[in-house]
Amino acid sequence: QSTWSEWILKIVFTVCTLSTGFKGGEIVPSFFVGSTFANSFAPLVGLTPELGGALGLVTVFCAVTNAPIASLVLSFELFGADAAVLFTLAVATGYAFSGYTGLYDGQRIVYSKLDAKYVDVHVNKEVGEEKRVELEEEDGEEPEKFMK
């Protein structure tokens, strides 16, 4: 079982490494942070540390990548389908709370995660601020184009 300090230290060291200009991965640190945090937290909610680590890994992976289907497949491949319901709930939670941007610039989410409407999100690279443009259907017709 991991301690509370391990996942915090991993975040701190990853930030220090990336902020000094060194190249680093995005996926493996997110695996580590998710699994060690959930491994520490699992006994508090009555789960085994092993299952907690597995749930944390796929939840953070889904939140970071905004790829729920890939996260669910990954959970079944790595850990088996014995806890399929828990993995599905973990992936759904990670996806719902992850926002509309992820690690990859080319990824676009055009449908709202919570409402039945179109959402087009752009990230202004120069300023670094997120702009959300919502286009709603009018009179049951599809919007012609998304704003660019």
GROMACS .gro file of C-alpha atoms in nm:
model
  148
    1GLN     CA    1   0.000   0.000   0.000
    2SER     CA    2   0.128   0.344  -0.088
    3THR     CA    3   0.146   0.641   0.145
    4TRP     CA    4  -0.018   0.979   0.099
    5SER     CA    5   0.312   1.148   0.026
    6GLU     CA    6   0.402   0.935  -0.277
    7TRP     CA    7   0.143   1.071  -0.518
    8ILE     CA    8   0.200   1.429  -0.401
    9LEU     CA    9   0.576   1.393  -0.449
   10LYS     CA   10   0.522   1.251  -0.799
   11ILE     CA   11   0.315   1.554  -0.895
   12VAL     CA   12   0.577   1.792  -0.753
   13PHE     CA   13   0.870   1.618  -0.924
   14THR     CA   14   0.687   1.595  -1.257
   15VAL     CA   15   0.605   1.967  -1.246
   16CYS     CA   16   0.967   2.050  -1.158
   17THR     CA   17   1.099   1.834  -1.442
   18LEU     CA   18   0.864   1.972  -1.706
   19SER     CA   19   0.898   2.335  -1.593
   20THR     CA   20   1.277   2.323  -1.629
   21GLY     CA   21   1.241   2.228  -1.994
   22PHE     CA   22   1.303   1.855  -1.982
   23LYS     CA   23   1.081   1.635  -2.193
   24GLY     CA   24   0.865   1.396  -2.003
   25GLY     CA   25   0.572   1.170  -2.056
   26GLU     CA   26   0.215   1.260  -1.984
   27ILE     CA   27   0.055   0.920  -1.957
   28VAL     CA   28   0.286   0.732  -1.719
   29PRO     CA   29   0.287   1.010  -1.456
   30SER     CA   30  -0.092   1.020  -1.471
   31PHE     CA   31  -0.100   0.640  -1.425
   32PHE     CA   32   0.123   0.672  -1.120
   33VAL     CA   33  -0.059   0.964  -0.959
   34GLY     CA   34  -0.402   0.808  -1.012
   35SER     CA   35  -0.307   0.464  -0.889
   36THR     CA   36  -0.109   0.574  -0.582
   37PHE     CA   37  -0.373   0.825  -0.473
   38ALA     CA   38  -0.653   0.571  -0.506
   39ASN     CA   39  -0.438   0.300  -0.349
   40SER     CA   40  -0.402   0.519  -0.039
   41PHE     CA   41  -0.768   0.621  -0.038
   42ALA     CA   42  -0.923   0.276  -0.107
   43PRO     CA   43  -0.911   0.134   0.248
   44LEU     CA   44  -1.103   0.438   0.373
   45VAL     CA   45  -1.400   0.340   0.154
   46GLY     CA   46  -1.376  -0.036   0.205
   47LEU     CA   47  -1.192  -0.136  -0.113
   48THR     CA   48  -0.871  -0.333  -0.137
   49PRO     CA   49  -0.564  -0.121  -0.218
   50GLU     CA   50  -0.513  -0.322  -0.539
   51LEU     CA   51  -0.863  -0.251  -0.670
   52GLY     CA   52  -0.838   0.111  -0.561
   53GLY     CA   53  -0.512   0.151  -0.751
   54ALA     CA   54  -0.667   0.001  -1.064
   55LEU     CA   55  -0.972   0.228  -1.039
   56GLY     CA   56  -0.754   0.535  -0.983
   57LEU     CA   57  -0.534   0.454  -1.280
   58VAL     CA   58  -0.822   0.431  -1.527
   59THR     CA   59  -1.010   0.727  -1.378
   60VAL     CA   60  -0.718   0.966  -1.410
   61PHE     CA   61  -0.627   0.825  -1.754
   62CYS     CA   62  -0.980   0.896  -1.874
   63ALA     CA   63  -0.981   1.244  -1.720
   64VAL     CA   64  -0.646   1.332  -1.878
   65THR     CA   65  -0.719   1.197  -2.225
   66ASN     CA   66  -1.097   1.250  -2.249
   67ALA     CA   67  -1.118   0.903  -2.403
   68PRO     CA   68  -1.373   0.696  -2.209
   69ILE     CA   69  -1.394   0.399  -2.444
   70ALA     CA   70  -1.016   0.359  -2.460
   71SER     CA   71  -1.002   0.388  -2.081
   72LEU     CA   72  -1.262   0.117  -2.034
   73VAL     CA   73  -1.087  -0.116  -2.279
   74LEU     CA   74  -0.757  -0.047  -2.104
   75SER     CA   75  -0.909  -0.134  -1.767
   76PHE     CA   76  -1.041  -0.467  -1.897
   77GLU     CA   77  -0.710  -0.552  -2.066
   78LEU     CA   78  -0.493  -0.469  -1.765
   79PHE     CA   79  -0.713  -0.580  -1.477
   80GLY     CA   80  -0.979  -0.811  -1.619
   81ALA     CA   81  -1.354  -0.765  -1.627
   82ASP     CA   82  -1.430  -0.892  -1.276
   83ALA     CA   83  -1.497  -0.537  -1.154
   84ALA     CA   84  -1.651  -0.415  -1.480
   85VAL     CA   85  -1.924  -0.215  -1.305
   86LEU     CA   86  -1.672  -0.030  -1.086
   87PHE     CA   87  -1.445   0.038  -1.384
   88THR     CA   88  -1.740   0.173  -1.582
   89LEU     CA   89  -1.841   0.404  -1.295
   90ALA     CA   90  -1.481   0.520  -1.251
   91VAL     CA   91  -1.442   0.597  -1.622
   92ALA     CA   92  -1.777   0.778  -1.634
   93THR     CA   93  -1.679   0.989  -1.333
   94GLY     CA   94  -1.339   1.074  -1.479
   95TYR     CA   95  -1.494   1.171  -1.811
   96ALA     CA   96  -1.772   1.381  -1.659
   97PHE     CA   97  -1.535   1.587  -1.444
   98SER     CA   98  -1.251   1.628  -1.694
   99GLY     CA   99  -1.376   1.933  -1.881
  100TYR     CA  100  -1.360   1.988  -2.255
  101THR     CA  101  -0.986   1.992  -2.318
  102GLY     CA  102  -0.733   1.715  -2.279
  103LEU     CA  103  -0.370   1.636  -2.342
  104TYR     CA  104  -0.396   1.636  -2.716
  105ASP     CA  105  -0.444   1.959  -2.910
  106GLY     CA  106  -0.613   1.789  -3.205
  107GLN     CA  107  -0.893   1.646  -2.995
  108ARG     CA  108  -1.224   1.829  -3.022
  109ILE     CA  109  -1.532   1.763  -2.816
  110VAL     CA  110  -1.835   1.902  -2.997
  111TYR     CA  111  -2.116   1.760  -2.782
  112SER     CA  112  -2.183   1.862  -2.425
  113LYS     CA  113  -2.105   1.594  -2.169
  114LEU     CA  114  -2.406   1.678  -1.957
  115ASP     CA  115  -2.666   1.850  -2.177
  116ALA     CA  116  -2.819   1.764  -2.513
  117LYS     CA  117  -2.652   2.042  -2.710
  118TYR     CA  118  -2.354   2.114  -2.930
  119VAL     CA  119  -2.044   2.260  -2.770
  120ASP     CA  120  -1.736   2.369  -2.956
  121VAL     CA  121  -1.433   2.449  -2.744
  122HIS     CA  122  -1.126   2.629  -2.870
  123VAL     CA  123  -0.805   2.697  -2.684
  124ASN     CA  124  -0.631   3.023  -2.764
  125LYS     CA  125  -0.264   2.917  -2.769
  126GLU     CA  126  -0.124   3.270  -2.745
  127VAL     CA  127  -0.317   3.375  -2.439
  128GLY     CA  128  -0.365   3.028  -2.297
  129GLU     CA  129  -0.726   3.082  -2.199
  130GLU     CA  130  -1.013   2.855  -2.284
  131LYS     CA  131  -1.303   2.988  -2.484
  132ARG     CA  132  -1.629   2.801  -2.496
  133VAL     CA  133  -1.874   2.864  -2.776
  134GLU     CA  134  -2.209   2.701  -2.743
  135LEU     CA  135  -2.434   2.646  -3.039
  136GLU     CA  136  -2.785   2.536  -2.966
  137GLU     CA  137  -3.031   2.384  -3.205
  138GLU     CA  138  -3.307   2.618  -3.315
  139ASP     CA  139  -3.646   2.487  -3.425
  140GLY     CA  140  -3.514   2.130  -3.432
  141GLU     CA  141  -3.260   2.205  -3.707
  142GLU     CA  142  -2.890   2.123  -3.693
  143PRO     CA  143  -2.651   2.419  -3.671
  144GLU     CA  144  -2.486   2.480  -4.008
  145LYS     CA  145  -2.126   2.518  -3.891
  146PHE     CA  146  -1.928   2.542  -3.575
  147MET     CA  147  -1.764   2.877  -3.509
  148LYS     CA  148  -1.390   2.880  -3.565
   0.00000   0.00000   0.00000
